[in-house]
Short mmCIF file of C-alpha atoms and ligand atoms in Angstrom, two decimals:
data_model
loop_
_atom_site.label_atom_id
_atom_site.label_comp_id
_atom_site.label_asym_id
_atom_site.label_seq_id
_atom_site.Cartn_x
_atom_site.Cartn_y
_atom_site.Cartn_z
CA UNK A 178 25.13 6.31 10.20
CA UNK A 179 21.84 7.90 11.11
CA UNK A 180 19.93 6.34 14.01
CA UNK A 181 16.18 5.74 14.07
CA UNK A 182 14.58 4.75 17.36
CA UNK A 183 11.16 3.51 18.42
CA UNK A 184 8.74 6.26 19.36
CA UNK A 185 6.82 5.25 22.49
CA UNK A 186 4.73 7.42 24.77
CA UNK A 187 6.01 10.66 23.29
CA UNK A 188 9.73 9.90 23.31
CA UNK A 189 12.19 8.41 20.84
CA UNK A 190 13.80 5.45 22.61
CA UNK A 191 16.21 2.57 22.12
CA UNK A 192 15.34 -1.06 22.81
CA UNK A 193 15.59 -2.18 26.43
CA UNK A 194 18.64 -4.34 25.68
CA UNK A 195 20.10 -1.88 23.14
CA UNK A 196 19.54 -4.26 20.17
CA UNK A 197 19.69 -2.74 16.69
CA UNK A 198 19.64 -3.71 13.04
CA UNK A 199 20.76 -1.84 9.95
CA UNK A 200 18.91 -0.63 6.89
CA UNK A 201 20.78 -1.18 3.63
CA UNK A 202 20.63 1.32 0.76
CA UNK A 203 19.94 -0.91 -2.26
CA UNK A 204 21.74 1.43 -4.66
CA UNK A 205 25.05 1.55 -2.76
CA UNK A 206 24.38 -1.90 -1.20
CA UNK A 207 25.84 -0.47 2.04
CA UNK A 208 24.10 0.05 5.39
CA UNK A 209 23.03 3.67 5.75
CA UNK A 210 21.02 3.66 9.00
CA UNK A 211 21.02 1.95 12.37
CA UNK A 212 17.59 1.13 13.78
CA UNK A 213 16.32 0.06 17.21
CA UNK A 214 15.26 -3.60 17.07
CA UNK A 215 12.11 -4.15 19.08
CA UNK A 216 10.42 -7.27 20.40
CA UNK A 217 7.72 -8.22 22.89
CA UNK A 218 9.06 -5.82 25.57
CA UNK A 219 8.87 -2.75 23.31
CA UNK A 220 5.46 -3.82 21.99
CA UNK A 221 4.24 -4.18 25.56
CA UNK A 222 5.37 -0.64 26.39
CA UNK A 223 3.88 0.80 23.20
CA UNK A 224 0.50 -0.90 23.61
CA UNK A 225 0.36 0.22 27.26
CA UNK A 226 1.16 3.80 26.22
CA UNK A 227 -1.47 3.72 23.46
CA UNK A 228 -4.02 2.27 25.88
CA UNK A 229 -3.31 4.99 28.47
CA UNK A 230 -3.54 7.69 25.81
CA UNK A 231 -6.90 6.28 24.74
CA UNK A 232 -8.37 5.64 28.20
CA UNK A 233 -7.07 8.69 30.03
CA UNK A 234 -5.64 11.15 27.48
CA UNK A 235 -7.36 13.97 25.62
CA UNK A 236 -7.22 12.46 22.12
CA UNK A 237 -10.52 10.54 21.89
CA UNK A 238 -12.29 13.28 23.86
CA UNK A 239 -11.02 16.42 22.16
CA UNK A 240 -13.54 16.40 19.28
CA UNK A 241 -13.07 16.00 15.58
CA UNK A 242 -12.42 19.63 14.77
CA UNK A 243 -9.55 19.93 17.25
CA UNK A 244 -8.08 16.55 16.26
CA UNK A 245 -8.44 17.61 12.65
CA UNK A 246 -6.55 20.83 13.34
CA UNK A 247 -3.62 18.84 14.76
CA UNK A 248 -3.68 16.36 11.87
CA UNK A 249 -3.65 19.24 9.38
CA UNK A 250 -0.65 20.65 11.25
CA UNK A 251 1.05 17.28 10.88
CA UNK A 252 0.26 17.34 7.15
CA UNK A 253 1.87 20.80 6.93
CA UNK A 254 5.00 19.44 8.65
CA UNK A 255 5.10 16.47 6.25
CA UNK A 256 5.09 18.87 3.31
CA UNK A 257 7.73 21.06 4.96
CA UNK A 258 9.93 17.97 5.49
CA UNK A 259 9.31 16.46 2.04
CA UNK A 260 13.02 16.26 1.19
CA UNK A 261 13.93 14.34 4.36
CA UNK A 262 10.96 12.00 4.18
CA UNK A 263 11.37 11.32 0.47
CA UNK A 264 15.08 10.66 0.83
CA UNK A 265 14.46 8.30 3.77
CA UNK A 266 12.24 6.03 1.66
CA UNK A 267 14.59 6.31 -1.32
CA UNK A 268 17.62 5.30 0.75
CA UNK A 269 15.71 2.50 2.48
CA UNK A 270 14.27 0.86 -0.63
CA UNK A 271 15.65 2.45 -3.82
CA UNK A 272 12.51 4.19 -5.07
CA UNK A 273 13.33 7.08 -7.43
CA UNK A 274 13.18 10.35 -5.52
CA UNK A 275 10.73 11.76 -8.08
CA UNK A 276 8.29 9.10 -6.88
CA UNK A 277 9.01 9.17 -3.13
CA UNK A 278 9.32 12.93 -2.65
CA UNK A 279 7.20 13.79 -5.70
CA UNK A 280 4.29 11.42 -5.13
CA UNK A 281 4.34 9.50 -1.85
CA UNK A 282 5.10 12.41 0.48
CA UNK A 283 2.31 14.68 -0.86
CA UNK A 284 -0.05 11.72 -0.75
CA UNK A 285 0.93 11.05 2.90
CA UNK A 286 0.02 14.66 3.73
CA UNK A 287 -3.24 14.28 1.79
CA UNK A 288 -4.09 11.15 3.77
CA UNK A 289 -4.07 13.19 6.99
CA UNK A 290 -5.94 16.12 5.46
CA UNK A 291 -8.56 13.91 3.85
CA UNK A 292 -9.35 11.75 6.88
CA UNK A 293 -9.29 14.74 9.25
CA UNK A 294 -11.88 16.48 7.06
CA UNK A 295 -13.83 13.30 6.44
CA UNK A 296 -14.23 12.60 10.14
CA UNK A 297 -15.35 16.18 10.75
CA UNK A 298 -17.76 16.53 7.83
CA UNK A 299 -19.24 13.11 7.28
CA UNK A 300 -22.80 12.56 8.47
CA UNK A 301 -24.38 9.59 10.21
CA UNK A 302 -27.75 7.91 9.74
CA UNK A 303 -31.00 9.01 11.36
CA UNK A 304 -33.84 6.51 10.97
CA UNK A 305 -37.37 7.78 11.66
CA UNK A 306 -39.48 4.79 12.69
CA UNK A 307 -43.25 4.24 12.35
CA UNK A 308 -43.49 3.00 15.94
CA UNK A 309 -43.01 6.42 17.52
CA UNK A 310 -39.29 5.98 17.94
CA UNK A 311 -36.27 7.03 15.99
CA UNK A 312 -32.84 5.49 15.70
CA UNK A 313 -29.54 7.11 14.97
CA UNK A 314 -25.97 5.89 14.56
CA UNK A 315 -22.91 6.93 16.53
CA UNK A 316 -19.42 6.13 15.24
CA UNK A 317 -17.29 5.79 18.36
CA UNK A 318 -13.54 5.10 18.40
CA UNK A 319 -12.54 1.52 19.16
CA UNK A 320 -9.32 1.95 21.16
CA UNK A 321 -5.82 0.85 20.12
CA UNK A 322 -5.19 0.07 16.46
CA UNK A 323 -2.18 -1.99 15.35
CA UNK A 324 -0.87 -1.07 11.90
CA UNK A 325 1.58 -3.34 10.10
CA UNK A 326 3.04 -1.98 6.89
CA UNK A 327 5.04 -3.22 3.88
CA UNK A 328 8.17 -1.73 2.35
CA UNK A 329 7.01 -0.77 -1.12
CA UNK A 330 5.21 2.51 -0.28
CA UNK A 331 6.43 2.98 3.29
CA UNK A 332 5.24 6.45 4.27
CA UNK A 333 2.25 6.50 1.96
CA UNK A 334 0.75 3.22 3.18
CA UNK A 335 1.55 3.81 6.84
CA UNK A 336 -0.33 7.10 6.72
CA UNK A 337 -3.20 5.47 4.82
CA UNK A 338 -3.76 3.41 7.99
CA UNK A 339 -2.70 5.85 10.70
CA UNK A 340 -4.69 8.84 9.39
CA UNK A 341 -8.21 7.35 9.57
CA UNK A 342 -7.42 5.54 12.84
CA UNK A 343 -6.34 8.81 14.46
CA UNK A 344 -8.99 10.99 12.84
CA UNK A 345 -11.70 8.79 14.36
CA UNK A 346 -10.16 9.15 17.83
CA UNK A 347 -8.13 5.95 18.20
CA UNK A 348 -4.52 5.58 19.23
CA UNK A 349 -2.01 3.62 17.13
CA UNK A 350 0.98 1.32 17.37
CA UNK A 351 2.74 1.12 14.00
CA UNK A 352 5.20 -1.62 13.05
CA UNK A 353 6.90 -0.48 9.84
CA UNK A 354 8.55 -2.97 7.49
CA UNK A 355 12.09 -3.86 8.57
CA UNK A 356 13.46 -2.80 5.17
CA UNK A 357 11.97 0.70 5.46
CA UNK A 358 12.07 1.97 9.04
CA UNK A 359 13.34 5.53 8.62
CA UNK A 360 10.33 7.54 7.43
CA UNK A 361 8.14 6.07 10.20
CA UNK A 362 10.39 7.43 12.94
CA UNK A 363 10.57 10.81 11.19
CA UNK A 364 6.78 10.84 10.90
CA UNK A 365 6.35 10.07 14.62
CA UNK A 366 8.80 12.86 15.52
CA UNK A 367 6.76 15.25 13.36
CA UNK A 368 3.53 14.08 15.01
CA UNK A 369 4.93 15.12 18.40
CA UNK A 370 6.07 18.44 16.93
CA UNK A 371 2.54 18.96 15.58
CA UNK A 372 1.16 18.56 19.09
CA UNK A 373 -0.26 15.04 19.09
CA UNK A 374 -0.32 13.95 22.74
CA UNK A 375 2.18 11.29 23.94
CA UNK A 376 1.10 7.71 23.27
CA UNK A 377 -1.29 8.62 20.44
CA UNK A 378 1.10 7.50 17.66
CA UNK A 379 3.72 4.92 18.68
CA UNK A 380 6.24 3.24 16.40
CA UNK A 381 7.99 -0.04 17.20
CA UNK A 382 10.62 -1.32 14.78
CA UNK A 383 11.50 -4.95 14.21
CA UNK A 384 10.87 -8.01 12.08
CA UNK A 385 7.66 -9.99 11.60
CA UNK A 386 7.80 -13.61 12.86
CA UNK A 387 9.20 -14.08 16.40
CA UNK A 388 9.71 -10.33 16.62
CA UNK A 389 7.80 -7.07 17.01
CA UNK A 390 5.25 -7.88 14.28
CA UNK A 391 4.15 -11.16 15.79
CA UNK A 392 4.15 -9.73 19.33
CA UNK A 393 1.91 -6.87 18.19
CA UNK A 394 -0.65 -8.97 16.32
CA UNK A 395 -0.86 -11.48 19.19
CA UNK A 396 -1.18 -8.81 21.89
CA UNK A 397 -4.51 -9.04 23.76
CA UNK A 398 -4.64 -5.26 24.22
CA UNK A 399 -5.18 -4.52 20.52
CA UNK A 400 -8.67 -3.59 19.25
CA UNK A 401 -8.05 -3.53 15.46
CA UNK A 402 -5.33 -4.84 13.15
CA UNK A 403 -4.80 -3.21 9.79
CA UNK A 404 -2.25 -5.04 7.68
CA UNK A 405 -0.78 -4.54 4.22
CA UNK A 406 1.65 -7.11 2.89
CA UNK A 407 1.90 -10.55 1.35
CA UNK A 408 -1.05 -12.91 1.18
CA UNK A 409 0.83 -15.62 3.10
CA UNK A 410 1.54 -13.16 5.94
CA UNK A 411 -2.10 -12.08 5.84
CA UNK A 412 -3.17 -15.63 6.63
CA UNK A 413 -0.86 -15.76 9.68
CA UNK A 414 -2.08 -12.37 10.93
CA UNK A 415 -5.70 -13.30 10.36
CA UNK A 416 -5.19 -16.38 12.57
CA UNK A 417 -3.54 -14.25 15.28
CA UNK A 418 -6.45 -11.79 15.15
CA UNK A 419 -8.96 -14.64 15.39
CA UNK A 420 -7.46 -15.74 18.71
CA UNK A 421 -8.74 -12.51 20.31
CA UNK A 422 -11.66 -11.98 17.90
CA UNK A 423 -10.05 -8.74 16.74
CA UNK A 424 -11.37 -7.30 13.46
CA UNK A 425 -8.66 -7.29 10.83
CA UNK A 426 -8.30 -5.47 7.53
CA UNK A 427 -6.05 -7.22 5.02
CA UNK A 428 -4.62 -5.47 1.95
CA UNK A 429 -2.63 -8.23 0.25
CA UNK A 430 -0.84 -9.19 -2.95
CA UNK A 431 -1.96 -8.75 -6.53
CA UNK A 432 -1.43 -9.90 -10.10
CA UNK A 433 -3.05 -7.05 -12.00
CA UNK A 434 -4.41 -7.78 -15.46
CA UNK A 435 -4.33 -5.11 -18.13
CA UNK A 436 -6.28 -5.50 -21.40
CA UNK A 437 -5.66 -3.33 -24.47
CA UNK A 438 -8.44 -3.64 -27.03
CA UNK A 439 -7.91 -2.94 -30.72
CA UNK A 440 -10.14 0.15 -30.44
CA UNK A 441 -7.97 1.72 -27.71
CA UNK A 442 -6.14 5.02 -28.00
CA UNK A 443 -2.74 3.34 -28.35
CA UNK A 444 -0.66 6.32 -27.21
CA UNK A 445 -2.67 6.48 -24.00
CA UNK A 446 -2.60 2.69 -23.55
CA UNK A 447 1.19 2.50 -23.97
CA UNK A 448 1.76 5.42 -21.63
CA UNK A 449 -0.36 3.98 -18.79
CA UNK A 450 0.73 0.39 -19.36
CA UNK A 451 4.37 1.43 -18.93
CA UNK A 452 3.54 3.22 -15.69
CA UNK A 453 1.38 0.32 -14.53
CA UNK A 454 4.24 -2.16 -14.55
CA UNK A 455 7.44 -0.12 -14.20
CA UNK A 456 6.54 2.49 -11.55
CA UNK A 457 8.54 1.75 -8.40
CA UNK A 458 10.35 -0.99 -10.38
CA UNK A 459 7.14 -3.01 -10.46
CA UNK A 460 7.11 -3.31 -6.67
CA UNK A 461 3.46 -2.29 -6.58
CA UNK A 462 0.59 -4.51 -5.42
CA UNK A 463 -1.47 -2.99 -8.26
CA UNK A 464 1.19 -3.54 -10.94
CA UNK A 465 -0.18 -4.39 -14.39
CA UNK A 466 2.00 -7.47 -14.62
CA UNK A 467 -0.26 -9.46 -16.98
CA UNK A 468 -0.77 -7.52 -20.17
CA UNK A 469 -3.24 -8.77 -22.81
CA UNK A 470 -3.31 -7.10 -26.23
CA UNK A 471 -5.94 -7.72 -28.91
CA UNK A 472 -4.38 -9.34 -31.95
CA UNK A 473 -4.99 -6.65 -34.64
CA UNK A 474 -2.85 -4.15 -32.66
CA UNK A 475 -0.48 -6.62 -31.00
CA UNK A 476 2.58 -5.96 -33.20
CA UNK A 477 2.19 -2.20 -33.17
CA UNK A 478 1.54 -2.07 -29.42
CA UNK A 479 4.54 -4.29 -28.70
CA UNK A 480 6.85 -2.13 -30.80
CA UNK A 481 5.80 1.06 -29.02
CA UNK A 482 5.63 -0.52 -25.56
CA UNK A 483 9.06 -2.12 -25.85
CA UNK A 484 10.61 1.09 -27.18
CA UNK A 485 9.19 3.03 -24.23
CA UNK A 486 10.41 0.38 -21.76
CA UNK A 487 13.91 0.44 -23.20
CA UNK A 488 14.00 4.25 -23.07
CA UNK A 489 13.49 4.30 -19.28
CA UNK A 490 16.35 5.90 -17.35
CA UNK A 491 17.87 3.56 -14.78
CA UNK A 492 20.29 4.83 -12.19
CA UNK A 493 20.85 6.46 -8.83
CA UNK A 494 17.38 6.80 -7.29
CA UNK A 495 18.49 10.00 -5.54
CA UNK A 496 18.66 11.78 -8.93
CA UNK A 497 15.54 13.58 -10.15
CA UNK A 498 16.06 12.17 -13.64
CA UNK A 499 16.02 8.50 -12.61
CA UNK A 500 12.89 6.58 -13.57
CA UNK A 501 13.78 3.09 -12.36
CA UNK A 502 15.90 2.25 -9.34
CA UNK A 503 17.27 -1.02 -7.98
CA UNK A 504 15.06 -3.59 -6.30
CA UNK A 505 14.48 -2.93 -2.61
CA UNK A 506 16.79 -5.50 -1.04
CA UNK A 507 19.15 -8.33 -1.90
CA UNK A 508 16.59 -10.92 -0.85
CA UNK A 509 13.97 -9.38 -3.07
CA UNK A 510 16.41 -8.97 -5.98
CA UNK A 511 17.25 -12.69 -5.77
CA UNK A 512 13.58 -13.59 -5.86
CA UNK A 513 12.89 -11.47 -8.98
CA UNK A 514 16.12 -12.68 -10.63
CA UNK A 515 14.85 -16.24 -10.13
CA UNK A 516 11.80 -15.42 -12.26
CA UNK A 517 13.85 -13.73 -14.99
CA UNK A 518 16.24 -16.69 -15.19
CA UNK A 519 13.46 -19.28 -15.53
CA UNK A 520 11.41 -17.70 -18.32
CA UNK A 521 12.45 -20.24 -20.95
CA UNK A 522 12.01 -23.18 -18.53
CA UNK A 523 8.36 -22.17 -18.24
CA UNK A 524 7.93 -21.90 -22.02
CA UNK A 525 8.31 -18.13 -22.47
CA UNK A 526 10.79 -15.76 -24.14
CA UNK A 527 12.50 -12.66 -22.73
CA UNK A 528 11.49 -10.25 -25.50
CA UNK A 529 13.48 -7.33 -24.01
CA UNK A 530 15.17 -6.32 -20.76
CA UNK A 531 16.72 -8.79 -18.34
CA UNK A 532 19.09 -8.47 -15.41
CA UNK A 533 21.06 -5.27 -14.83
CA UNK A 534 24.02 -4.39 -12.60
CA UNK A 535 23.88 -4.64 -8.82
CA UNK A 536 20.31 -5.18 -7.67
CA UNK A 537 18.83 -3.71 -10.87
CA UNK A 538 16.43 -5.58 -13.12
CA UNK A 539 15.84 -3.78 -16.43
CA UNK A 540 12.25 -3.28 -17.64
CA UNK A 541 11.62 -6.85 -18.76
CA UNK A 542 9.00 -7.91 -21.31
CA UNK A 543 8.14 -11.60 -21.60
CA UNK A 544 6.16 -13.14 -24.47
CA UNK A 545 4.89 -16.64 -25.17
CA UNK A 546 4.35 -17.50 -21.52
CA UNK A 547 1.54 -20.06 -21.12
CA UNK A 548 -1.38 -19.04 -18.88
CA UNK A 549 -0.37 -21.79 -16.46
CA UNK A 550 3.28 -20.62 -16.24
CA UNK A 551 4.48 -19.38 -12.83
CA UNK A 552 5.20 -15.97 -14.32
CA UNK A 553 1.51 -15.56 -15.18
CA UNK A 554 0.22 -16.85 -11.85
CA UNK A 555 2.59 -15.68 -9.11
CA UNK A 556 3.24 -12.16 -7.90
CA UNK A 557 6.77 -11.37 -9.17
CA UNK A 558 6.78 -7.86 -7.65
CA UNK A 559 9.44 -6.55 -10.03
CA UNK A 560 9.72 -4.75 -13.41
CA UNK A 561 8.64 -7.86 -15.29
CA UNK A 562 5.53 -8.13 -17.49
CA UNK A 563 4.07 -10.99 -19.52
CA UNK A 564 2.37 -9.94 -22.76
CA UNK A 565 -0.20 -12.23 -24.38
CA UNK A 566 -2.36 -11.68 -27.49
CA UNK A 567 -6.12 -12.30 -27.40
CA UNK A 568 -8.97 -12.38 -29.91
CA UNK A 569 -12.33 -11.86 -28.20
CA UNK A 570 -13.79 -10.00 -25.25
CA UNK A 571 -15.01 -13.24 -23.64
CA UNK A 572 -11.56 -14.76 -23.98
CA UNK A 573 -9.76 -11.84 -22.33
CA UNK A 574 -12.27 -11.59 -19.47
CA UNK A 575 -11.68 -15.29 -18.74
CA UNK A 576 -7.90 -14.79 -18.87
CA UNK A 577 -8.01 -11.72 -16.62
CA UNK A 578 -10.17 -13.50 -14.04
CA UNK A 579 -8.01 -16.64 -14.12
CA UNK A 580 -6.09 -15.77 -10.94
CA UNK A 581 -6.35 -16.35 -7.21
CA UNK A 582 -5.73 -12.62 -6.74
CA UNK A 583 -8.26 -9.87 -7.42
CA UNK A 584 -6.92 -6.50 -6.42
CA UNK A 585 -7.30 -4.50 -9.63
CA UNK A 586 -7.56 -4.60 -13.40
CA UNK A 587 -7.11 -2.11 -16.22
CA UNK A 588 -8.71 -1.93 -19.62
CA UNK A 589 -8.12 0.31 -22.58
CA UNK A 590 -10.92 0.85 -25.10
CA UNK A 591 -12.70 3.78 -26.75
CA UNK A 592 -15.94 1.76 -26.82
CA UNK A 593 -18.11 3.05 -23.98
CA UNK A 594 -20.39 0.00 -23.82
CA UNK A 595 -17.44 -2.36 -23.74
CA UNK A 596 -15.83 -0.37 -20.94
CA UNK A 597 -18.90 -0.76 -18.71
CA UNK A 598 -19.58 -4.36 -19.77
CA UNK A 599 -16.06 -5.61 -19.11
CA UNK A 600 -15.68 -3.62 -15.87
CA UNK A 601 -18.78 -5.33 -14.51
CA UNK A 602 -17.43 -8.79 -15.37
CA UNK A 603 -13.97 -8.42 -13.83
CA UNK A 604 -13.33 -9.95 -10.41
CA UNK A 605 -11.31 -7.15 -8.83
CA UNK A 606 -11.52 -4.50 -6.11
CA UNK A 607 -10.73 -1.66 -8.55
CA UNK A 608 -11.05 -1.41 -12.33
CA UNK A 609 -9.30 1.43 -14.10
CA UNK A 610 -10.56 2.32 -17.59
CA UNK A 611 -8.06 4.12 -19.83
CA UNK A 612 -5.87 4.97 -16.82
CA UNK A 613 -4.08 3.46 -13.81
CA UNK A 614 -3.62 4.25 -10.08
CA UNK A 615 -5.88 7.29 -10.12
CA UNK A 616 -7.28 7.42 -6.60
CA UNK A 617 -10.16 9.12 -4.89
CA UNK A 618 -9.70 8.61 -1.16
CA UNK A 619 -13.47 8.28 -0.72
CA UNK A 620 -13.56 5.17 -2.93
CA UNK A 621 -13.34 1.64 -1.53
CA UNK A 622 -9.85 0.20 -1.84
CA UNK A 623 -9.10 -3.49 -1.35
CA UNK A 624 -9.15 -6.82 -3.06
CA UNK A 625 -11.03 -10.06 -3.50
CA UNK A 626 -9.65 -13.59 -3.18
CA UNK A 627 -6.02 -13.71 -2.09
CA UNK A 628 -5.79 -9.92 -2.48
CA UNK A 629 -7.45 -9.22 0.81
CA UNK A 630 -10.36 -8.95 3.17
CA UNK A 631 -12.26 -5.70 3.71
CA UNK A 632 -11.99 -2.25 2.16
CA UNK A 633 -10.31 0.95 3.28
CA UNK A 634 -10.98 4.53 2.18
CA UNK A 635 -13.62 7.13 3.15
CA UNK A 636 -16.57 5.63 4.98
CA UNK A 637 -15.05 2.15 4.58
CA UNK A 638 -12.19 3.20 6.87
CA UNK A 639 -14.70 4.74 9.26
CA UNK A 640 -16.58 1.41 9.48
CA UNK A 641 -13.33 -0.34 10.35
CA UNK A 642 -11.87 2.11 12.84
CA UNK A 643 -15.09 2.81 14.76
CA UNK A 644 -17.80 0.88 16.56
CA UNK A 645 -21.06 1.90 14.93
CA UNK A 646 -23.66 2.09 17.68
CA UNK A 647 -27.44 2.29 17.16
CA UNK A 648 -29.27 4.50 19.65
CA UNK A 649 -33.05 4.00 19.61
CA UNK A 650 -35.21 6.67 21.30
CA UNK A 651 -38.85 6.77 22.14
CA UNK A 652 -40.23 10.13 20.99
CA UNK A 653 -43.92 9.86 21.81
P1 NAD B 160 5.34 -8.97 4.10
O1 NAD B 160 4.04 -9.68 4.30
O2 NAD B 160 6.57 -9.78 4.00
O3 NAD B 160 5.60 -7.94 5.30
C1 NAD B 160 4.68 -6.91 5.58
C2 NAD B 160 4.82 -6.53 7.05
O4 NAD B 160 4.38 -7.61 7.84
C3 NAD B 160 6.24 -6.20 7.49
O5 NAD B 160 6.18 -5.11 8.38
C4 NAD B 160 6.66 -7.47 8.20
O6 NAD B 160 7.64 -7.27 9.18
C5 NAD B 160 5.36 -7.90 8.84
N1 NAD B 160 5.25 -9.33 9.14
C6 NAD B 160 5.76 -10.37 8.46
N2 NAD B 160 5.42 -11.54 9.07
C7 NAD B 160 4.68 -11.21 10.16
C8 NAD B 160 4.03 -11.97 11.17
N3 NAD B 160 4.09 -13.30 11.21
N4 NAD B 160 3.35 -11.30 12.13
C9 NAD B 160 3.27 -9.95 12.12
N5 NAD B 160 3.87 -9.18 11.18
C10 NAD B 160 4.56 -9.79 10.20
O7 NAD B 160 5.13 -8.05 2.82
P2 NAD B 160 6.21 -7.10 2.11
O8 NAD B 160 7.17 -7.97 1.38
O9 NAD B 160 6.70 -6.09 3.08
O10 NAD B 160 5.30 -6.30 1.08
C11 NAD B 160 5.04 -6.72 -0.21
C12 NAD B 160 3.67 -7.35 -0.32
O11 NAD B 160 2.69 -6.40 0.10
C13 NAD B 160 3.30 -7.74 -1.72
O12 NAD B 160 2.63 -8.97 -1.72
C14 NAD B 160 2.33 -6.63 -2.14
O13 NAD B 160 1.43 -6.97 -3.17
C15 NAD B 160 1.63 -6.35 -0.86
N6 NAD B 160 1.02 -5.03 -0.88
C16 NAD B 160 -0.34 -4.93 -0.93
C17 NAD B 160 -0.95 -3.68 -0.99
C18 NAD B 160 -2.45 -3.54 -1.03
O14 NAD B 160 -2.92 -2.42 -0.82
N7 NAD B 160 -3.20 -4.59 -1.28
C19 NAD B 160 -0.15 -2.53 -1.01
C20 NAD B 160 1.24 -2.67 -0.96
C21 NAD B 160 1.81 -3.92 -0.89
#
């Protein structure tokens, strides 16, 4: 079995007491990697190393161009190691290799390139004042950032946090999800190879409660917490951050609504709607898990959508041809299976799909589910979609907004006015019109309600990972 250690102060290390845990490959259902299991002692060492690197090391002082050069070198190494990194995520959580190596790894490299360039090129405010003074803004690094990541896009989401934190001159302690530890250690090894000084990027493995995650979020030496994960965990982390008045960014769960109007380009709508719910076996915070189709096209859409769902290739996620892998872990499989098995109890019908072998759930389409049913309200986080017909624009806007989440929504229409009108009325952090998951890293990303607090991306990440300071000068 491969071994993945913590990376603290420039060295890959075991836990003080030698404790480990294993990562299980959800396709073979066998352990494939042994991982150092950290706790308060390892967090203490990592935070101390990050603090030293910030207070005494060259990183915050070396300037954005030089930091950017090193972060670009790290991006180059990520691309050069795409096979290893992609396979690590695939073995940890069953994501098809075409998505991990093909999408997440290039995006991880782009995260470093984008934030390195953004920090170097972005301008700050100068405010000429009538009083004979002027004010300007400095964006200074804050210190040590704690990053806590989920298992569904391990490398991609870890780098989405690490890259802006580092680009703006901070140091980082990352706690990856316990189901997906491998790519984080590989990334930290590559960061050292790229020339990042010791202590700038530290990785501590472990669980959440009563383990490394809790120890990190409760540590008084942390200056920022950026968290992506479940809404319930977000509440716990928010409370821990409040104890030390530490700013926290929360990217939480979702229950994405997707409306197909009768005037939509149906080929395009089917294509994106399939991707919206079945990419990464539906284990996507943005998943279009509530699909609403206007009644005149309901039958035709359903026929095409179901045919496309049934044509998806399930299998070994290590094969380039596989489109849908197993669910990420046994625990998660059991949770999703629970939803599939209770569809009729809640008043719905499994139109197609259902349980597969091992930890597979086939692309599952549910009809007839009442709006109050659990399947319409709770985040299932699997390849399971409810499809509901609607008649009017007002009706579908009300249905789409009838959720405690508010991460994203999609709508499909060829009517330009409707696209703008409905987008404005939806309560969501992102609205995609005639597409899904297209990202510009300058755009705000985050959710309303139970989907999160704060936004990340471009200047939004800068606001979070820096202390904006106003300097006011007398000029006359
Ligand atoms: P999770 O909340 O169970 O775990 C996320 C991380 O938090 C893990 O590293 C875990 O060890 C750690 N953790 C758990 N309890 C903790 C505690 N008390 N203190 C400190 N750390 C703790 O989430 P998950 O199951 O890994 O991820 C799936 C969830 O993430 C879904 O709800 C999904 O929608 C959400 N998600 C959101 C986004 C977004 O951008 N909004 C992106 C991806 C995933």
